[in-house]
PDB file of C-alpha atoms in Angstrom:
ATOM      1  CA  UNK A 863     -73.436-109.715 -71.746  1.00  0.00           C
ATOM      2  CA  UNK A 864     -69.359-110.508 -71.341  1.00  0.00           C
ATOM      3  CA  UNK A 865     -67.684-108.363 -73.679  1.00  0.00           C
ATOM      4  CA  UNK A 866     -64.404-109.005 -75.363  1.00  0.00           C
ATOM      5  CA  UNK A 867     -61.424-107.004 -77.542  1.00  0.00           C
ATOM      6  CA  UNK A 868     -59.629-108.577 -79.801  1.00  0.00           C
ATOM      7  CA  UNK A 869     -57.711-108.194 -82.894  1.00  0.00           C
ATOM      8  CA  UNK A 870     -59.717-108.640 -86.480  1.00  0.00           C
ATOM      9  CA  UNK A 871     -59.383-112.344 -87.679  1.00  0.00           C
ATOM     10  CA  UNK A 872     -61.241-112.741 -90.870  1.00  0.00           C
ATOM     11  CA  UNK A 873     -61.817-116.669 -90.247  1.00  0.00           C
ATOM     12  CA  UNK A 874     -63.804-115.438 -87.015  1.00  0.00           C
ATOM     13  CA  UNK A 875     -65.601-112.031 -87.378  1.00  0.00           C
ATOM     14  CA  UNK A 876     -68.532-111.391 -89.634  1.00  0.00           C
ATOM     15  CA  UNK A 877     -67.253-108.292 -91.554  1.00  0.00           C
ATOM     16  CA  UNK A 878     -70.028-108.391 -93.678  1.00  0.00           C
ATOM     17  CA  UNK A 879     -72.455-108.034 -91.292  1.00  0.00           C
ATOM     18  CA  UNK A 880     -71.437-104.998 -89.881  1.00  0.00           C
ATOM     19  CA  UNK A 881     -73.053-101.691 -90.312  1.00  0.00           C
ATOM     20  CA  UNK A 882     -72.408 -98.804 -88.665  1.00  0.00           C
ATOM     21  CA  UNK A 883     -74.647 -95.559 -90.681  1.00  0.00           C
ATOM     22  CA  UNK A 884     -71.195 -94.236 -92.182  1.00  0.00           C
ATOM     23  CA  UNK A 885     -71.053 -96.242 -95.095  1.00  0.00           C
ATOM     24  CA  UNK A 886     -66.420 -95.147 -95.458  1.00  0.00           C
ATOM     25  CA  UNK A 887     -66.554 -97.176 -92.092  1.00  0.00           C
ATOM     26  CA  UNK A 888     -68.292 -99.944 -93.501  1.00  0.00           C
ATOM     27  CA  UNK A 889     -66.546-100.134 -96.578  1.00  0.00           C
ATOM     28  CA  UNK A 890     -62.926-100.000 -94.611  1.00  0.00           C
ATOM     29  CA  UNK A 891     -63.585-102.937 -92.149  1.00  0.00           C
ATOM     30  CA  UNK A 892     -65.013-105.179 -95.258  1.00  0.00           C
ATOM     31  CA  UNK A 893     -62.568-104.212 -98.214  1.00  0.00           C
ATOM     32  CA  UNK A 894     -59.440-103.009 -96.358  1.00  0.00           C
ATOM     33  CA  UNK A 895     -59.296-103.686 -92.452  1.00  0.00           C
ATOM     34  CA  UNK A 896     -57.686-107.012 -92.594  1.00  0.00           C
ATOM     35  CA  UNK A 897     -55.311-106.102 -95.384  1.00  0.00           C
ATOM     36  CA  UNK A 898     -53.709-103.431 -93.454  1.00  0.00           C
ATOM     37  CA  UNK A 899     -53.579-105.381 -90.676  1.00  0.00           C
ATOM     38  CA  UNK A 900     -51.254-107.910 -92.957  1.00  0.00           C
ATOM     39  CA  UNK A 901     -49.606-105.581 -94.261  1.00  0.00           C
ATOM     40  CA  UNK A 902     -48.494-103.993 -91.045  1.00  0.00           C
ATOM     41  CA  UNK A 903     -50.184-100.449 -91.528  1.00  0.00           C
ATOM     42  CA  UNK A 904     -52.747-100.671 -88.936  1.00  0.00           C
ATOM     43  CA  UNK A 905     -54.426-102.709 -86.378  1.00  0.00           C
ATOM     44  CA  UNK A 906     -57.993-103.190 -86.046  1.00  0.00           C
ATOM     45  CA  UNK A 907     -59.354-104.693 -82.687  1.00  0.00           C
ATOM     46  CA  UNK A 908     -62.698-105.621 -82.332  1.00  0.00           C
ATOM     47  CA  UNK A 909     -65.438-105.475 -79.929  1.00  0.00           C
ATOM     48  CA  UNK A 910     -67.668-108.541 -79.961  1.00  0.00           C
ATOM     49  CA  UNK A 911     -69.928-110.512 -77.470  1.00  0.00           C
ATOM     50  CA  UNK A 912     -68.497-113.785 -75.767  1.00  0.00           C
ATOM     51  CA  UNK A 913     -71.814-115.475 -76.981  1.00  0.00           C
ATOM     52  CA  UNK A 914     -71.702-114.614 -80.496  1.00  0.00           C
ATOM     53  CA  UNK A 915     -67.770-113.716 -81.149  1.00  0.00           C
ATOM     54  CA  UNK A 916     -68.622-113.492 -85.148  1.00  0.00           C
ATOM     55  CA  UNK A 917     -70.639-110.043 -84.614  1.00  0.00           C
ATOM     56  CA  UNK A 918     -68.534-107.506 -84.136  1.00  0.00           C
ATOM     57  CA  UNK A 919     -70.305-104.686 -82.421  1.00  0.00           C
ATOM     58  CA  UNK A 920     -67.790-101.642 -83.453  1.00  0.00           C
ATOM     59  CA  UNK A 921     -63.773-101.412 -83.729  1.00  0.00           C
ATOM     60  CA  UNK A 922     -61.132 -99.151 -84.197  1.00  0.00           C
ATOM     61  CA  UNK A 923     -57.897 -99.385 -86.132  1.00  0.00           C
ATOM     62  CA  UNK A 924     -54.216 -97.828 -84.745  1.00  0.00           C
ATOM     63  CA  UNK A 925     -51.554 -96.818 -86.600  1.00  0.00           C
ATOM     64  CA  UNK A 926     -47.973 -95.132 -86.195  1.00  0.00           C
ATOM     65  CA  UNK A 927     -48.279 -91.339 -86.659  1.00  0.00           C
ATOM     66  CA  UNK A 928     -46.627 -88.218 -86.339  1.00  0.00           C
ATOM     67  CA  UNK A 929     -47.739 -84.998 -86.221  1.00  0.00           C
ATOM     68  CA  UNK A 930     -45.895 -81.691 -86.696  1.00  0.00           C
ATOM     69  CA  UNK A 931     -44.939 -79.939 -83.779  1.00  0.00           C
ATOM     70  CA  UNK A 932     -46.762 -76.397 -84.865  1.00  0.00           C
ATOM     71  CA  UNK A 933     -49.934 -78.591 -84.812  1.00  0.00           C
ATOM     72  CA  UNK A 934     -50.072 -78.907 -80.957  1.00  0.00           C
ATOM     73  CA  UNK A 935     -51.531 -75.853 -78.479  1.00  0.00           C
ATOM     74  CA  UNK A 936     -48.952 -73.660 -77.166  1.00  0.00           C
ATOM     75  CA  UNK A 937     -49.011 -75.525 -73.662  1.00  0.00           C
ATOM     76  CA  UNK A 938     -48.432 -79.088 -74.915  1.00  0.00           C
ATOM     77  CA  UNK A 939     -45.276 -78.193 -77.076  1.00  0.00           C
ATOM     78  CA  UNK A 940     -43.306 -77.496 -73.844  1.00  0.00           C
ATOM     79  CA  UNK A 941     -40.040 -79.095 -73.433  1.00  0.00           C
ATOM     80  CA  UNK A 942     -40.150 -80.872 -76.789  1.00  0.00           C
ATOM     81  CA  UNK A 943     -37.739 -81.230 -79.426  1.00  0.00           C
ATOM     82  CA  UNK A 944     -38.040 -79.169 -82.973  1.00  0.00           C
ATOM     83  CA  UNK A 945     -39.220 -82.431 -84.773  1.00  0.00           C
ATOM     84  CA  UNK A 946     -42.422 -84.096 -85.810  1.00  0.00           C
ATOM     85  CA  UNK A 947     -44.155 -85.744 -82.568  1.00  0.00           C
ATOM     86  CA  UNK A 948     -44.359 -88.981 -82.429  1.00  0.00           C
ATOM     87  CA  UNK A 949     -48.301 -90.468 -82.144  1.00  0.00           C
ATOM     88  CA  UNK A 950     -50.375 -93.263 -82.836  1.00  0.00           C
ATOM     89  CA  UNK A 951     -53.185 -92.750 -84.984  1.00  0.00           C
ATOM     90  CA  UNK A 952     -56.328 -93.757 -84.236  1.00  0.00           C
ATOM     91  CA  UNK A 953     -57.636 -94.325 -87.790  1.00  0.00           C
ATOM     92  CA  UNK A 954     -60.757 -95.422 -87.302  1.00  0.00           C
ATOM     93  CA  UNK A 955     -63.768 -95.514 -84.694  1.00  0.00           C
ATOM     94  CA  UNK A 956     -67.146 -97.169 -85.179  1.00  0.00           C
ATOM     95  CA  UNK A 957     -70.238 -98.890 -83.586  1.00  0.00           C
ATOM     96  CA  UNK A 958     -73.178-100.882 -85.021  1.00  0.00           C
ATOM     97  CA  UNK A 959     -76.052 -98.939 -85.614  1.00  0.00           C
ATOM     98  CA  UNK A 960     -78.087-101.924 -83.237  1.00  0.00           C
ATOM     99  CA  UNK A 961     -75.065-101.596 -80.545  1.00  0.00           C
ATOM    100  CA  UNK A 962     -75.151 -97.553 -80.304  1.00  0.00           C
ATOM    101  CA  UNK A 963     -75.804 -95.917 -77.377  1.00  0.00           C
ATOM    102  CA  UNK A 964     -74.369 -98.291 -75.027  1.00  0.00           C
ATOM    103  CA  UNK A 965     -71.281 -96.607 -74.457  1.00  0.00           C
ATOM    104  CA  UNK A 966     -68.963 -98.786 -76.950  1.00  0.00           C
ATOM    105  CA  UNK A 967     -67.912 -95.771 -78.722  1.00  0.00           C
ATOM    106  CA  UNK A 968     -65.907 -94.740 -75.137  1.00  0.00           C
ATOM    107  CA  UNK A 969     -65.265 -98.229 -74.284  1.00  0.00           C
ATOM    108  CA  UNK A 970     -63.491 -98.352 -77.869  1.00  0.00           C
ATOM    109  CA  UNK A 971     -61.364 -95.282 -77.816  1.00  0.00           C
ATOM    110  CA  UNK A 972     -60.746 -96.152 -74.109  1.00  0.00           C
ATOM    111  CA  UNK A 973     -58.987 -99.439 -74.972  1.00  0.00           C
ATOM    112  CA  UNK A 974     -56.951 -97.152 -77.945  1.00  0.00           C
ATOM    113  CA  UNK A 975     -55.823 -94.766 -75.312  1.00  0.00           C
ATOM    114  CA  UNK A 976     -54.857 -97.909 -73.584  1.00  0.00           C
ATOM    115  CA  UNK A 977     -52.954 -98.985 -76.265  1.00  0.00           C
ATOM    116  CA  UNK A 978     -50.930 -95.592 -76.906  1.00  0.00           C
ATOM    117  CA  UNK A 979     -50.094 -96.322 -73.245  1.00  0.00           C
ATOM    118  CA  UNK A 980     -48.656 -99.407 -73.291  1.00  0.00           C
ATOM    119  CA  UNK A 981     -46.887 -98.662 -76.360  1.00  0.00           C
ATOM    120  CA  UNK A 982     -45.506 -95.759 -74.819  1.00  0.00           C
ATOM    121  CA  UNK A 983     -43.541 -98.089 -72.406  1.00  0.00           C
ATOM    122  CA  UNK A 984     -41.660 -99.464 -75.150  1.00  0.00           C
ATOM    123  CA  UNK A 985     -41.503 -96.670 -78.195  1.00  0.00           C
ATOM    124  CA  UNK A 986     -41.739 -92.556 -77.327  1.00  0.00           C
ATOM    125  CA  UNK A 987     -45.278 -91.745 -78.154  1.00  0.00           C
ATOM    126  CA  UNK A 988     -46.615 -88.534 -77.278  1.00  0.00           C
ATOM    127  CA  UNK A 989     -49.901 -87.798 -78.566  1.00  0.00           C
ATOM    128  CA  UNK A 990     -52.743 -90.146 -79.604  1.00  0.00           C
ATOM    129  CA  UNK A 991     -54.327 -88.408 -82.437  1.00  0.00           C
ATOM    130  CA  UNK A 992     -57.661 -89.246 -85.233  1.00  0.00           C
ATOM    131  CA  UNK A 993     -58.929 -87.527 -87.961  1.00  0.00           C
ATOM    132  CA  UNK A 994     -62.811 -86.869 -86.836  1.00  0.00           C
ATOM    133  CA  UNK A 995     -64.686 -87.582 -89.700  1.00  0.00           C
ATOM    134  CA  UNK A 996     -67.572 -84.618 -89.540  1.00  0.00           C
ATOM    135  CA  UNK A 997     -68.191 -82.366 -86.409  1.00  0.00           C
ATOM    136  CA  UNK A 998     -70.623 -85.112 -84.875  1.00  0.00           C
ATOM    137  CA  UNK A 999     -67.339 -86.798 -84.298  1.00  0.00           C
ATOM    138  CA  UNK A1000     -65.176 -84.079 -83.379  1.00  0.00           C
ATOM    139  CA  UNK A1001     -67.318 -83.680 -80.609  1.00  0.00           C
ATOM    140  CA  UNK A1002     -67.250 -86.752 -79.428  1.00  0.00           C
ATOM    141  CA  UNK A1003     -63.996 -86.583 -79.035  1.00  0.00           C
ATOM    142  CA  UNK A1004     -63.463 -83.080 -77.336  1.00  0.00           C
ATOM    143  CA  UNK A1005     -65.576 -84.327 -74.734  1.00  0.00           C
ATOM    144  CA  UNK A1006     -62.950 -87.095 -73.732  1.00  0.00           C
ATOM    145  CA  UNK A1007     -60.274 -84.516 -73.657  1.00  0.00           C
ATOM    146  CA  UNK A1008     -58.789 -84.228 -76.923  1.00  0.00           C
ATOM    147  CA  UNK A1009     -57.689 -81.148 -78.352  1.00  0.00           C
ATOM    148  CA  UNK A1010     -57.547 -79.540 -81.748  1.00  0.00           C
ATOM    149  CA  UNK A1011     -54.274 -79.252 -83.419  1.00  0.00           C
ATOM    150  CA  UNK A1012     -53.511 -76.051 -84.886  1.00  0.00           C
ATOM    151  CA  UNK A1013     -53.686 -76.977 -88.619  1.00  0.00           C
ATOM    152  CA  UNK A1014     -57.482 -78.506 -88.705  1.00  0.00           C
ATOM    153  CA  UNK A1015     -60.372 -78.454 -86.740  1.00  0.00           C
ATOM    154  CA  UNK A1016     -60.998 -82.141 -87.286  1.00  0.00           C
ATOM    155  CA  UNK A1017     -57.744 -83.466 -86.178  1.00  0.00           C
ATOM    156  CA  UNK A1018     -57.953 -83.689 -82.579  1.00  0.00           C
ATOM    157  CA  UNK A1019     -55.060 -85.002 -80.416  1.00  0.00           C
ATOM    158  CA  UNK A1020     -55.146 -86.801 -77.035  1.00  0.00           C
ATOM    159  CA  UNK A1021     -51.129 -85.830 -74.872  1.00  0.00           C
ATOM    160  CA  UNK A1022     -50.461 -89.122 -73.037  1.00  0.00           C
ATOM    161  CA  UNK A1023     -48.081 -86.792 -70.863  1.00  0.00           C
ATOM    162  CA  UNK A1024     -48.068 -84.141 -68.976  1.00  0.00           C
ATOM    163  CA  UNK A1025     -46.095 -81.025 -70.377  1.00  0.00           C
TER     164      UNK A1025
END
């Protein structure tokens, strides 16, 4: 089954069809993805099947972010200035409930690490950070090498340097 990313376009992907078990995720990518995507406060790219491009399968939204420099460990706030980090929020993370456990989930926040890097070549970005929403998630994340900030256990943060 060819895969394919791609930004949201509401003339092309079935928003309504999409269910994912958390019903805030739901409700964002029906009522508010493609908004903020026209209103330049986040990105949402989609993952979706060549053969049926209209079912999206999960997605994640980016966004500019900062994040204050007491929030990072110890190690990663080396050689940095005294000013909020800059970062790139990944806002949002899901997968159908029928498209779970395929690894889209990693595929997903591999192609937003992705994304952090190549804007890194054009804008400073240091840290690619999300907002897990319960410790299901959280976890999930720790074990593709993010780190929890200071501040919150459920904001985790992802250096795309090395200290």
């Amino acid at each position: 089954m060819p895969l394919h990313l791609t930004l949201l376009n509401g003339r092309v992907h079935d928003r309504a069809g999409f269910s994912c078990g958390e019903p805030a995720l739901d409700t964002y990518l029906r009522q508010q993805a493609g908004q903020h995507q026209r209103d330049g406060i986040a990105t949402t790219h989609v993952l979706a099947n060549d053969d049926a491009p209209e079912r999206i399968l999960g997605y994640c939204s980016l966004a500019a972010a900062q994040l204050n420099l007491d929030d990072l460990q110890p190690a990663d706030r080396k050689r940095l200035p005294a000013y909020p980090v800059p970062a790139i929020r990944m806002a949002r993370l899901a997968v159908a409930n029928d498209a779970q456990g395929h690894g889209y989930g990693a595929l997903l926040l591999g192609h937003a690490v992705n994304a952090a890097c190549a804007v890194r070549e054009t804008l400073g970005v240091r840290v690619l950070v999300v907002d897990a929403l319960h410790q299901q998630a959280a976890a999930f994340y720790r074990a593709h090498g993010f780190r929890e900030t200071a501040a919150q256990a459920h904001t985790l943060y992802l250096p795309s340097g090395t200290p």
